[in-house]
PDB file of C-alpha atoms and ligand atoms in Angstrom:
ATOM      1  CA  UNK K 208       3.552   4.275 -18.830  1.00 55.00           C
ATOM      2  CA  UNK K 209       0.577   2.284 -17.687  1.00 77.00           C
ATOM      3  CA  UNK K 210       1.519   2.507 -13.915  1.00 88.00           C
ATOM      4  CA  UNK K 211       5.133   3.134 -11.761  1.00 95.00           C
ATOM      5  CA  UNK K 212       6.157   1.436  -8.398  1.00 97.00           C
ATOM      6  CA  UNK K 213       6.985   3.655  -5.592  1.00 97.00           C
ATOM      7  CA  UNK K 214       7.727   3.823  -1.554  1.00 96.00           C
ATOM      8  CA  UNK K 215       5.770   5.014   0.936  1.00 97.00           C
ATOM      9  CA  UNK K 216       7.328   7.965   3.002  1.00 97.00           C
ATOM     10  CA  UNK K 217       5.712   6.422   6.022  1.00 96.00           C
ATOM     11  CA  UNK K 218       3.937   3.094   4.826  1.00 96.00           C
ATOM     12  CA  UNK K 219       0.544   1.535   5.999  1.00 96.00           C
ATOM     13  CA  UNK K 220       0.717  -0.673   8.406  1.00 94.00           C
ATOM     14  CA  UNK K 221      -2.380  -3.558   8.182  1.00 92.00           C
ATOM     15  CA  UNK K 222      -4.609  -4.953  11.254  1.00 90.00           C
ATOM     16  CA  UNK K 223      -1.899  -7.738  11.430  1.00 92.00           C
ATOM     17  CA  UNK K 224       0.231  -4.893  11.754  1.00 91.00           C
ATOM     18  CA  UNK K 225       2.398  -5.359   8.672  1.00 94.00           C
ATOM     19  CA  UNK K 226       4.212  -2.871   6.974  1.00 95.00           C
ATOM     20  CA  UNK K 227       3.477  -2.297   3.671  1.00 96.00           C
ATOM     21  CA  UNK K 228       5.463   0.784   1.822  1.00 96.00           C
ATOM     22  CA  UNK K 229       5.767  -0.270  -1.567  1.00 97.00           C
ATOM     23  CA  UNK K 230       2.424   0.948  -4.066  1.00 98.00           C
ATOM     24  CA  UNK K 231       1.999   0.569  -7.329  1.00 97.00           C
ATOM     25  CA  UNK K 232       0.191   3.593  -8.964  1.00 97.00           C
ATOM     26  CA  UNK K 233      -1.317   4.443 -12.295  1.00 96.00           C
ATOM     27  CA  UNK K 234      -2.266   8.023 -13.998  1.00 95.00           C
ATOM     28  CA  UNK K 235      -5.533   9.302 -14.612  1.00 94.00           C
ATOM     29  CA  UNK K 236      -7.640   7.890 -17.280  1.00 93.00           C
ATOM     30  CA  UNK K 237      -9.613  10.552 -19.098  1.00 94.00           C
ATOM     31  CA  UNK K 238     -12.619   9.413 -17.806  1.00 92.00           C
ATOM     32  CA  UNK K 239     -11.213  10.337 -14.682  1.00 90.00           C
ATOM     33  CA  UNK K 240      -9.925  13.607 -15.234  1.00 91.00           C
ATOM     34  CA  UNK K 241     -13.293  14.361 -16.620  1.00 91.00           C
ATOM     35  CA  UNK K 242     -14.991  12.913 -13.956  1.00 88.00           C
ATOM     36  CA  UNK K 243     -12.809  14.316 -11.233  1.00 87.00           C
ATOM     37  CA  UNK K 244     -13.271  18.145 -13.028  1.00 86.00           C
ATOM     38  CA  UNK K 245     -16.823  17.890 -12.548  1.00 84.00           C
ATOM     39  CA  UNK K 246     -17.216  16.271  -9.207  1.00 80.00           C
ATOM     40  CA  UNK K 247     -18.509  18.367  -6.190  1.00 74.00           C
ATOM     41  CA  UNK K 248     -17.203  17.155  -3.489  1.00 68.00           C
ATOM     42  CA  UNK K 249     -17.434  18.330   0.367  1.00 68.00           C
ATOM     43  CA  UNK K 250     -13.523  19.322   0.929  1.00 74.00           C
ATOM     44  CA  UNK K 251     -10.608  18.557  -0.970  1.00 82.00           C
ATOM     45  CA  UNK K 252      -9.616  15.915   1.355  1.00 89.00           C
ATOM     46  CA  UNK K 253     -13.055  13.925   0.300  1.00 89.00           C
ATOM     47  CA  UNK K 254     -11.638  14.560  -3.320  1.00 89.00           C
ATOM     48  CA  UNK K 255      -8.014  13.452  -2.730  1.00 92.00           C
ATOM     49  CA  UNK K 256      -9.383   9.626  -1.038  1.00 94.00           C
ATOM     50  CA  UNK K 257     -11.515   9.573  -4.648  1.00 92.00           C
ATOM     51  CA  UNK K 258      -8.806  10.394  -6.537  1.00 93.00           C
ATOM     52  CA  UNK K 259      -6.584   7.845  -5.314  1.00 96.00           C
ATOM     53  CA  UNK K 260      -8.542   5.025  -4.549  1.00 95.00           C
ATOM     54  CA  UNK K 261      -8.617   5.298  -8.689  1.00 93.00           C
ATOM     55  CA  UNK K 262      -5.230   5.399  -9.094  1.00 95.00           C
ATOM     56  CA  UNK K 263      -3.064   3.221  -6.616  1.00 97.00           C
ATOM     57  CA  UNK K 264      -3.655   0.174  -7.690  1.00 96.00           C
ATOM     58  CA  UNK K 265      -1.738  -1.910  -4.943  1.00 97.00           C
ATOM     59  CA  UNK K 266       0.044  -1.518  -1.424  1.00 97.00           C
ATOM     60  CA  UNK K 267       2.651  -3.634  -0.562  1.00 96.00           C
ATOM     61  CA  UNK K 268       0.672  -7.043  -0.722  1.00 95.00           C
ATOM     62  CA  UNK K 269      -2.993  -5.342  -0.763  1.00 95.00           C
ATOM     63  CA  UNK K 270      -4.982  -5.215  -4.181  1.00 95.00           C
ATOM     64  CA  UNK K 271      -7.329  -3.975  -5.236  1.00 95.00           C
ATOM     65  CA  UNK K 272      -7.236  -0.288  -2.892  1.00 96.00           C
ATOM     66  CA  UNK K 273     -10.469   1.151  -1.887  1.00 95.00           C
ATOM     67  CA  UNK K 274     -11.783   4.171  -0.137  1.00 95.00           C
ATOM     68  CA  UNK K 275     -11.291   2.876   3.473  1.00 96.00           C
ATOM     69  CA  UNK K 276      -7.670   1.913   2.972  1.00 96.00           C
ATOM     70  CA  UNK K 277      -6.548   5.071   1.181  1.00 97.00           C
ATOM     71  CA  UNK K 278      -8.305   6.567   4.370  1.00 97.00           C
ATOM     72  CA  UNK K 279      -6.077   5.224   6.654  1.00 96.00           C
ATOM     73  CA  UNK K 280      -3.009   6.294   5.043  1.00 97.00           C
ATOM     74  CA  UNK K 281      -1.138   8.823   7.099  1.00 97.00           C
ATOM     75  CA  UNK K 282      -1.424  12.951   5.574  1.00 95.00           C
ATOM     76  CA  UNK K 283       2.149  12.836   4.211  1.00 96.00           C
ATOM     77  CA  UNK K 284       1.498   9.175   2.214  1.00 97.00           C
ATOM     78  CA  UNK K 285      -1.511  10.932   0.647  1.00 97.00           C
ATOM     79  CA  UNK K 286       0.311  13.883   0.179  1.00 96.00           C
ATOM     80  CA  UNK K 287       3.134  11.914  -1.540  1.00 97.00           C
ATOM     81  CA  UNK K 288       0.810   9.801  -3.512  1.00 97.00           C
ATOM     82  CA  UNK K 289      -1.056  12.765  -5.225  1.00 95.00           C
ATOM     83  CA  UNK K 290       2.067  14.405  -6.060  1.00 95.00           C
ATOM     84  CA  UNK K 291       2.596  10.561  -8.359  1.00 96.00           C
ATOM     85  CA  UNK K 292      -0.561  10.873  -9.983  1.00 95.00           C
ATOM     86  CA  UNK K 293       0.030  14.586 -10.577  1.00 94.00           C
ATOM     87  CA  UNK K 294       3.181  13.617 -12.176  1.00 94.00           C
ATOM     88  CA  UNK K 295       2.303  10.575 -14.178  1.00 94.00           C
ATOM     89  CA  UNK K 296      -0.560  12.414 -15.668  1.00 92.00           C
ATOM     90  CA  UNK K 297       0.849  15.776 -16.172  1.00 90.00           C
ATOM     91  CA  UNK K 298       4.314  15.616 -15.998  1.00 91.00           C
ATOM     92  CA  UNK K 299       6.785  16.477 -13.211  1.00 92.00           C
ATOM     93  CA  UNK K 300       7.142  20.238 -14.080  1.00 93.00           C
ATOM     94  CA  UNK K 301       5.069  22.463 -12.723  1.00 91.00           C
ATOM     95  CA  UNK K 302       4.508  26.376 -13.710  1.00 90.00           C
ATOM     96  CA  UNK K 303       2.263  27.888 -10.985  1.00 87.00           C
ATOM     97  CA  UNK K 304       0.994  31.365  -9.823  1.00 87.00           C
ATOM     98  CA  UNK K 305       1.284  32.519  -6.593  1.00 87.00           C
ATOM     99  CA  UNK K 306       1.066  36.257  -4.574  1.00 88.00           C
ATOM    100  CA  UNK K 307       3.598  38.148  -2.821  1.00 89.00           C
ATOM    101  CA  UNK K 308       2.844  37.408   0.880  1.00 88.00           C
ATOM    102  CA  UNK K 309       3.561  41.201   1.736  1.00 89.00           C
ATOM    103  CA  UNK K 310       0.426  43.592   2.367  1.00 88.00           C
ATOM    104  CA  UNK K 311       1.794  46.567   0.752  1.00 93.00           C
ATOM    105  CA  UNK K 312       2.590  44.189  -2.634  1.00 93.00           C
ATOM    106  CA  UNK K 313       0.439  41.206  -3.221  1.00 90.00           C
ATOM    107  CA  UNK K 314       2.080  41.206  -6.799  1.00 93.00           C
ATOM    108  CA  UNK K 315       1.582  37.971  -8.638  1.00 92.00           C
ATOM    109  CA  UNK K 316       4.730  36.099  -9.091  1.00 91.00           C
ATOM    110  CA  UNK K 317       5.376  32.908 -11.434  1.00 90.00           C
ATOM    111  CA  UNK K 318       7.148  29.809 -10.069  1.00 89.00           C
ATOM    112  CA  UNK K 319       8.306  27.295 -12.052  1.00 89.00           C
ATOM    113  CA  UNK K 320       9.978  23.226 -10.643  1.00 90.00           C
ATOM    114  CA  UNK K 321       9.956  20.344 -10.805  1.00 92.00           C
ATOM    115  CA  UNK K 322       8.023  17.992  -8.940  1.00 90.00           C
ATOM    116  CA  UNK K 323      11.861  15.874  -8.101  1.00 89.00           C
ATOM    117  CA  UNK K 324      13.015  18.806  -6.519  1.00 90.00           C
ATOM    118  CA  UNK K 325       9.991  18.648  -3.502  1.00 93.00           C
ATOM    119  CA  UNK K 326      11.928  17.418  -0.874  1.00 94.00           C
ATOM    120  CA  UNK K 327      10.548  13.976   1.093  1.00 96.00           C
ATOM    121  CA  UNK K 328      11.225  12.831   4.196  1.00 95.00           C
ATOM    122  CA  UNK K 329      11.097   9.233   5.181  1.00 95.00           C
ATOM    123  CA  UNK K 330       9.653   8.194   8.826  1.00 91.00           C
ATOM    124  CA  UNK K 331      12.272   7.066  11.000  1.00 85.00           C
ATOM    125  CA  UNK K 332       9.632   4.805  13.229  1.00 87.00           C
ATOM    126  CA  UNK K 333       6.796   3.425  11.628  1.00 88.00           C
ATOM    127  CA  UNK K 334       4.483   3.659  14.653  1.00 82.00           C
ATOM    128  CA  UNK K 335       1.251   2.922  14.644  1.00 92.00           C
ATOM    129  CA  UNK K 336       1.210   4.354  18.166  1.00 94.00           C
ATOM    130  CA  UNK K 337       3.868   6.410  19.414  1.00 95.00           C
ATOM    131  CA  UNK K 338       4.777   7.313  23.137  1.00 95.00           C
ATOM    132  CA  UNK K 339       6.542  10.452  24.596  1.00 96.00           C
ATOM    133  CA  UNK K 340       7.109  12.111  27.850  1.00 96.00           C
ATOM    134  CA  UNK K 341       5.553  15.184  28.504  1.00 95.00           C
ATOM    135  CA  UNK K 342       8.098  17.918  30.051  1.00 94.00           C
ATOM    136  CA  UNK K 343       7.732  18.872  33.984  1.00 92.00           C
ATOM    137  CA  UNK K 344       5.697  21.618  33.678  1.00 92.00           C
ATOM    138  CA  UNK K 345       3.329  20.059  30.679  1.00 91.00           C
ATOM    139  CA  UNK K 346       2.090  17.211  32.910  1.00 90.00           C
ATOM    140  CA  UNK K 347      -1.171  16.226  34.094  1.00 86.00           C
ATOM    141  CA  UNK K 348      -2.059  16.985  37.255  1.00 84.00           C
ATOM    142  CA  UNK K 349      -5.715  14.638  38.211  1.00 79.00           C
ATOM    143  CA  UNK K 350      -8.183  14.702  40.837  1.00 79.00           C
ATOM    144  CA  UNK K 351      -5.738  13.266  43.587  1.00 84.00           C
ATOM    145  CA  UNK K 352      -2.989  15.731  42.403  1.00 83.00           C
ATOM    146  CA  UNK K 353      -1.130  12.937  40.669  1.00 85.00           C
ATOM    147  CA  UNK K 354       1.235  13.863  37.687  1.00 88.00           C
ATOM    148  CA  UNK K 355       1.324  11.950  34.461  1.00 89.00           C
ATOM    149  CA  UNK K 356       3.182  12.252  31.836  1.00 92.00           C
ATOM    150  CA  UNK K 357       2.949   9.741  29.203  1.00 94.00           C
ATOM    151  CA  UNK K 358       1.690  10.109  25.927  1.00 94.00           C
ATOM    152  CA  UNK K 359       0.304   7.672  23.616  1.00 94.00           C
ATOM    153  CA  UNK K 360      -0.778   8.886  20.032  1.00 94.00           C
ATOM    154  CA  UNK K 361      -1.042   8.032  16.560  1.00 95.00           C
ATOM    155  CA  UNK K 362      -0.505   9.874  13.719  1.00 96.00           C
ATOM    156  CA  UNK K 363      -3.542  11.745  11.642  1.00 96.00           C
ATOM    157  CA  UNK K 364      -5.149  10.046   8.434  1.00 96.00           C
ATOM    158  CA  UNK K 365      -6.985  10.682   6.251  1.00 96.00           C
ATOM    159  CA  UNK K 366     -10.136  10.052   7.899  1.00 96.00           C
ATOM    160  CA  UNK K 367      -8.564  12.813  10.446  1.00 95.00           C
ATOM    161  CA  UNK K 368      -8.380  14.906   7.080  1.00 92.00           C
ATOM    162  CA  UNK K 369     -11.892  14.485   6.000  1.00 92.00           C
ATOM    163  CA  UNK K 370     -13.625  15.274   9.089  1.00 92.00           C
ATOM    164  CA  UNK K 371     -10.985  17.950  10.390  1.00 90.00           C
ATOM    165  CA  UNK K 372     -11.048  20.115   7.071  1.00 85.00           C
ATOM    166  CA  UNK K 373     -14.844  21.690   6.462  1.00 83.00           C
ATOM    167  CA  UNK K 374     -13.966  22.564  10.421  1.00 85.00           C
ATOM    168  CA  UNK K 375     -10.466  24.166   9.485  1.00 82.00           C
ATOM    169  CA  UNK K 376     -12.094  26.927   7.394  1.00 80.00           C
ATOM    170  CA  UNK K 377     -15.063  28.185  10.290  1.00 85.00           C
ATOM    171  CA  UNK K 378     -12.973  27.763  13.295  1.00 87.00           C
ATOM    172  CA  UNK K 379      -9.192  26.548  13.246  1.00 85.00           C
ATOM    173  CA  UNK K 380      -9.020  26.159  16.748  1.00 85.00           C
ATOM    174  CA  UNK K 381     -11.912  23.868  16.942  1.00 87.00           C
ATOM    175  CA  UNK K 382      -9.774  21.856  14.106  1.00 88.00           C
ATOM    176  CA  UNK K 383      -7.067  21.012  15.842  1.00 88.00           C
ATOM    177  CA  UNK K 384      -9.003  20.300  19.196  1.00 89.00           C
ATOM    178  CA  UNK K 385     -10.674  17.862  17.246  1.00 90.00           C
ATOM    179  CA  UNK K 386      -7.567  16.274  15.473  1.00 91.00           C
ATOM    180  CA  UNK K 387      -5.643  16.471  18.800  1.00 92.00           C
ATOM    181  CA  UNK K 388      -8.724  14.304  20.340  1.00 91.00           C
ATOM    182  CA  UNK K 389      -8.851  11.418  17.345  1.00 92.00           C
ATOM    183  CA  UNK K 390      -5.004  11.205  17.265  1.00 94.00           C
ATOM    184  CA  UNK K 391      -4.087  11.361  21.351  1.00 93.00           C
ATOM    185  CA  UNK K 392      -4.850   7.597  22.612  1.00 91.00           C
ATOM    186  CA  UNK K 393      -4.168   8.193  26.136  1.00 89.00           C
ATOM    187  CA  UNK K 394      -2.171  10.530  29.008  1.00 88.00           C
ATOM    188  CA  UNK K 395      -0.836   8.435  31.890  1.00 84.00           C
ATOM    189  CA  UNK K 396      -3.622   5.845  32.519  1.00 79.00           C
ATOM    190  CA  UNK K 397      -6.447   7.584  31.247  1.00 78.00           C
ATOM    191  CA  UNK K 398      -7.011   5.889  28.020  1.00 78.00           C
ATOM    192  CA  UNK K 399     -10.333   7.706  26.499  1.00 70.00           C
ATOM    193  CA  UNK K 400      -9.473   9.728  23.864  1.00 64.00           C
ATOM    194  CA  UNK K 401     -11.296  12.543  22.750  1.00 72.00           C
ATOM    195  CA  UNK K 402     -12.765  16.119  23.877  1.00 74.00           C
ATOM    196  CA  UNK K 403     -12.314  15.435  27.478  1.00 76.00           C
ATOM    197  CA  UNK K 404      -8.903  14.233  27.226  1.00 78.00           C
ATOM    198  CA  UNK K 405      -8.049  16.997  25.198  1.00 82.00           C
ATOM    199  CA  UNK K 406      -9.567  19.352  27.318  1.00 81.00           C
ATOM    200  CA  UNK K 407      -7.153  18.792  30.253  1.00 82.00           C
ATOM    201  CA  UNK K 408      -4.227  19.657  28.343  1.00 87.00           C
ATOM    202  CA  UNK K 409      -2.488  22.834  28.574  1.00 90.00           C
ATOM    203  CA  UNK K 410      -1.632  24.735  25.913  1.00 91.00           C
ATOM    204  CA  UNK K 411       2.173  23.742  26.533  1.00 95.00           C
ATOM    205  CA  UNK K 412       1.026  19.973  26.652  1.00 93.00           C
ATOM    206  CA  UNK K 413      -0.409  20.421  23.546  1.00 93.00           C
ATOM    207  CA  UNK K 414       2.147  22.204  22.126  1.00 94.00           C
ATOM    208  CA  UNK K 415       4.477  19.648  22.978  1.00 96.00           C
ATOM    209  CA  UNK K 416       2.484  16.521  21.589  1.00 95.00           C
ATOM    210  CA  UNK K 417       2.044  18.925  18.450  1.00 94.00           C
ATOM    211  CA  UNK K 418       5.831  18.663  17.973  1.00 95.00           C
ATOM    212  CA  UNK K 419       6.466  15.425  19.007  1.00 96.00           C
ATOM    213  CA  UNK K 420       3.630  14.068  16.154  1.00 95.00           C
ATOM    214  CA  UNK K 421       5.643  16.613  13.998  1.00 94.00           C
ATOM    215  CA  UNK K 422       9.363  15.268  14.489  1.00 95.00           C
ATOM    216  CA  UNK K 423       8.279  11.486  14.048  1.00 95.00           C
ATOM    217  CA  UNK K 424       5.660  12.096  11.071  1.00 95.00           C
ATOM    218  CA  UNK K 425       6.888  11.170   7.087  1.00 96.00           C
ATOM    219  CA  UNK K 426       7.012  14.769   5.704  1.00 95.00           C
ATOM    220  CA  UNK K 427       6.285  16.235   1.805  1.00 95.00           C
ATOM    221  CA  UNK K 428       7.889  19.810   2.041  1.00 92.00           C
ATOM    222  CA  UNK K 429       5.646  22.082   0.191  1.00 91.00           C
ATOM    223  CA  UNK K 430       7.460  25.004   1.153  1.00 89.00           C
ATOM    224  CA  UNK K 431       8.468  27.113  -1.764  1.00 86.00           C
ATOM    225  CA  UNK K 432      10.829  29.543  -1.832  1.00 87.00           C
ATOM    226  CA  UNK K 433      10.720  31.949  -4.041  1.00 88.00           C
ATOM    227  CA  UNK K 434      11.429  36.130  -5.354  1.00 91.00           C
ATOM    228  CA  UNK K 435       8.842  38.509  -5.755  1.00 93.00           C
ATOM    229  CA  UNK K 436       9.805  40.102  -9.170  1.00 92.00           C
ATOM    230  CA  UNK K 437       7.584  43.918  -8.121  1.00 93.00           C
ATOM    231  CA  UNK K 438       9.386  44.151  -4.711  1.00 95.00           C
ATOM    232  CA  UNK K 439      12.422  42.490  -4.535  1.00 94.00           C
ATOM    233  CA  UNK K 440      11.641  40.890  -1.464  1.00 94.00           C
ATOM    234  CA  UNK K 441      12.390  36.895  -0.750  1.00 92.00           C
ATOM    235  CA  UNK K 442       9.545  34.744   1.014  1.00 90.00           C
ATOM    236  CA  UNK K 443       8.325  31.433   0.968  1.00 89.00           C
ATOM    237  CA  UNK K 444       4.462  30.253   0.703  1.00 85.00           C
ATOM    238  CA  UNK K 445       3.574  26.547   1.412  1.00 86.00           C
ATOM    239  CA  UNK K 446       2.617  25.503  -2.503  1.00 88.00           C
ATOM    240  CA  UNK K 447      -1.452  24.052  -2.259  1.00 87.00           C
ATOM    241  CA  UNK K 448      -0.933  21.149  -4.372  1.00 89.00           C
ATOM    242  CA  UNK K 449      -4.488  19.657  -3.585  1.00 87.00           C
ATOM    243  CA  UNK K 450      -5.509  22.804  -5.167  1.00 86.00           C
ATOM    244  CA  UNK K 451      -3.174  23.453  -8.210  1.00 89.00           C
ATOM    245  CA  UNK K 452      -3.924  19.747  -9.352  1.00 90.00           C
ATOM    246  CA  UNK K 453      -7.836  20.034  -9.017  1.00 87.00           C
ATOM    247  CA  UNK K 454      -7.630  23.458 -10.574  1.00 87.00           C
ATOM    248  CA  UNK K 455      -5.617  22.015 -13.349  1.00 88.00           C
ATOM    249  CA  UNK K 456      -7.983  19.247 -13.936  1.00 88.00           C
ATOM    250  CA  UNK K 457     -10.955  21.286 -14.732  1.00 86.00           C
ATOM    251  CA  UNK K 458      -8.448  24.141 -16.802  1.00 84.00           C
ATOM    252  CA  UNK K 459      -7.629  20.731 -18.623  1.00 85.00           C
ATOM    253  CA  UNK K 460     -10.946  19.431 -19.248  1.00 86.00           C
ATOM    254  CA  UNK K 461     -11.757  20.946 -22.029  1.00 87.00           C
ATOM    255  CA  UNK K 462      -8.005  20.706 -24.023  1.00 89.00           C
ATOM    256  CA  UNK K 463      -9.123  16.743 -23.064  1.00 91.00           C
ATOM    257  CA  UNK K 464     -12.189  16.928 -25.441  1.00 91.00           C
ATOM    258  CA  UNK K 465     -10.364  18.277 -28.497  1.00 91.00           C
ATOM    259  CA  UNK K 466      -7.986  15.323 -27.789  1.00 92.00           C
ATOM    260  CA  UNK K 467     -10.638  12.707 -27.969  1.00 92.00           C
ATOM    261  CA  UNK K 468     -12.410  14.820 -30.834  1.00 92.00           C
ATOM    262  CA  UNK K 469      -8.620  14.711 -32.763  1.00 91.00           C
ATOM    263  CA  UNK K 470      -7.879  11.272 -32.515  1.00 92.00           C
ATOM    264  CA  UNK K 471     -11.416   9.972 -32.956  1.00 92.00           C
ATOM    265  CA  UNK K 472     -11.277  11.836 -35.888  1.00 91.00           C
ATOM    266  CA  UNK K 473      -8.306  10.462 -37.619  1.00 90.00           C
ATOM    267  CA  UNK K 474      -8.262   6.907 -36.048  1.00 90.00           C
ATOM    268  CA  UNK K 475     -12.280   6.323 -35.886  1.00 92.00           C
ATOM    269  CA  UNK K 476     -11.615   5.096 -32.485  1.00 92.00           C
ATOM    270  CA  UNK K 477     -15.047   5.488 -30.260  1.00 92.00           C
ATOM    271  CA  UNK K 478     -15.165   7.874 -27.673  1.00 91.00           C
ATOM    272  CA  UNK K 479     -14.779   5.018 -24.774  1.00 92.00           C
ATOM    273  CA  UNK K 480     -11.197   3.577 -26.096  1.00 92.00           C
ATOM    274  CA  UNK K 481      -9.754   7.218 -26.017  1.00 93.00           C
ATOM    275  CA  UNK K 482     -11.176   8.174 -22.544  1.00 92.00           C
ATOM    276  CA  UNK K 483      -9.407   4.978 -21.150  1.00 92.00           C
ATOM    277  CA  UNK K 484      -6.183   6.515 -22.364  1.00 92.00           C
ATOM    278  CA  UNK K 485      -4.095   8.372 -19.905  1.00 92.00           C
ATOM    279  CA  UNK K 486      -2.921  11.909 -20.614  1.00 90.00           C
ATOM    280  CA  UNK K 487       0.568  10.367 -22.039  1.00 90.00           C
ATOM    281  CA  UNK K 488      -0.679   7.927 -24.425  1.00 91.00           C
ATOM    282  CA  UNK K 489      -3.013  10.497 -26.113  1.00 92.00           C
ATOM    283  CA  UNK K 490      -0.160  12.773 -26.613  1.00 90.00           C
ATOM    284  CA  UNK K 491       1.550  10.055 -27.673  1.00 91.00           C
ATOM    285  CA  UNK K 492      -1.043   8.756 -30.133  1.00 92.00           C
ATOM    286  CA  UNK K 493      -1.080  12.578 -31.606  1.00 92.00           C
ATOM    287  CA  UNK K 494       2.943  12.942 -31.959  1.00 92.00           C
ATOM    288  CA  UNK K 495       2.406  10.233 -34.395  1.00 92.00           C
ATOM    289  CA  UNK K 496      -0.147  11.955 -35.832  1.00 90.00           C
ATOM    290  CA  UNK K 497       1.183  14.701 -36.196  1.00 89.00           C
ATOM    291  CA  UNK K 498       4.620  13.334 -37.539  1.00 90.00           C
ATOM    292  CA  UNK K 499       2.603  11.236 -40.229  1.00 88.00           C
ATOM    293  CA  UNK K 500       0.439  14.538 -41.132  1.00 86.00           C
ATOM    294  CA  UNK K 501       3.734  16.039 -41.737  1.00 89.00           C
ATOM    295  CA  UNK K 502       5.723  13.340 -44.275  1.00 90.00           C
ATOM    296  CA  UNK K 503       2.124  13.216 -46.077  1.00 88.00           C
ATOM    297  CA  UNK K 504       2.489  17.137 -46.850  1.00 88.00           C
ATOM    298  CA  UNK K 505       6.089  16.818 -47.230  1.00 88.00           C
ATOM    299  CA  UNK K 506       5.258  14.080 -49.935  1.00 82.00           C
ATOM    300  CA  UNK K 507       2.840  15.899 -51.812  1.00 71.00           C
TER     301      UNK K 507
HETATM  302 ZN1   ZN N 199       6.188  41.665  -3.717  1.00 70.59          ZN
END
């Protein structure tokens, strides 16, 4: 498969403010797993925009993508669009190890699905900006004791995601001051976003826009469910795909060598045809292979 069509959980909506949810999206070359396995790269969010400004070719009427647009796609497309190229490169199942969440076990524990089962959920309002009501007690009070109550935000990116996440690991709070500033547009009729806007929120305020952005934001559930085999006990751990796909690119590098080695070998193809293969059409190229190996011996 050379590349699949898909929809956009939430979509991308263009500076003529057309909605554009359908993408067309392609698996790695090995060039690109190769390269991607030995990129460094400042946060995995940084990685994820490289990754798929290679791979989706088209969205909705936009071709070719590049850095900036795959930018402004909202967390959840991103989310859902690396969990494509994961699957059209790799396959949909996915064998993974995780640790029992509970202090007194921390026993490794294997899960095991498919990436069809990860529940998606759609946007029901495509924003860009979105308005809501903050409750009573949540309002604004300003400098001549007025209330206000009225929210305007937008939903983060991933331009939210690049600069939020070397903050998320130092100081979490900080994080999602910051986010909270780029997303929030205005409160009542002070329309400056950032710090200071952010700043006169209450925790409740905040709370409630947190929500709000929540309830009206596409979704990718990542929450896995799943047994700890040591202590019996049930839990469920949000699965890190960003980092289970980069991890498996660089376990995979070197199983991507032999490949090229194998069939270079046997078809005396050069070393740049193969690497422009994806994943599937190498294996493909060595079932045949290894079928024709096979009726040689048998002949013999
Ligand atoms: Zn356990």
């Amino acid at each position: 498969m050379d590349f699949a069509t898909f929809q956009l959980p939430g979509g991308y909506i263009d500076e003529g403010g057309t909605l554009h949810r359908e993408v067309e999206v392609a698996p790695l070359s090995g060039r690109e797993e190769e390269f991607l396995a030995n990129k460094q790269v400042k946060g995995a969010a940084a990685l994820v925009t490289t990754v798929l400004s290679r791979c989706v070719r088209r969205i909705g009427t936009m071709s070719p993508v590049n850095e900036v647009m795959v930018r402004n796609l909202l967390v959840a497309d991103r989310q859902y669009l690396l969990l494509k190229v994961r699957e059209l490169t790799f396959g949909e199942n996915v064998q993974a190890n995780i640790f029992c969440p509970w202090p007194d076990c921390g026993a490794r524990v294997d899960i095991d699905f498919s990436m069809g089962d990860i529940p998606i959920r759609e946007s029901a309002q495509k924003g860009p900006v979105y308005r809501m009501d903050l409750s009573e007690d949540a309002a604004i009070v300003d400098g001549q004791g007025l209330k206000h109550k009225e929210v305007l935000f937008r939903l983060p990116n991933g331009t939210d995601q690049e600069v939020v996440s070397p903050l998320l690991r130092d100081n979490e709070a900080k994080a999602l001051s910051t986010l909270l500033g780029r997303c929030v547009l205005g409160v009542g009729y002070m329309k400056n976003p950032g710090d200071e806007l952010v700043r006169m929120l209450s925790p409740l305020a905040r709370m409630e826009i947190e929500k709000e952005m929540e309830a009206v934001a596409p979704a990718v559930d990542l929450i896995m469910g799943a047994k700890c085999p040591e202590c019996g006990r049930e839990f469920s751990i949000p699965f890190d795909l960003q980092d289970f796909f980069f991890g498996e690119l660089k376990i995979s590098v070197d199983l991507l060598y032999r490949e090229v080695h194998y069939l270079a070998y046997h078809y005396h193809w050069g070393e740049r045809e193969i690497m422009e293969m994806s994943r599937e059409k190498r294996r493909r190229y060595i079932e045949v292979l290894a079928d024709e190996i096979e009726r040689l011996n048998n002949a013999v």
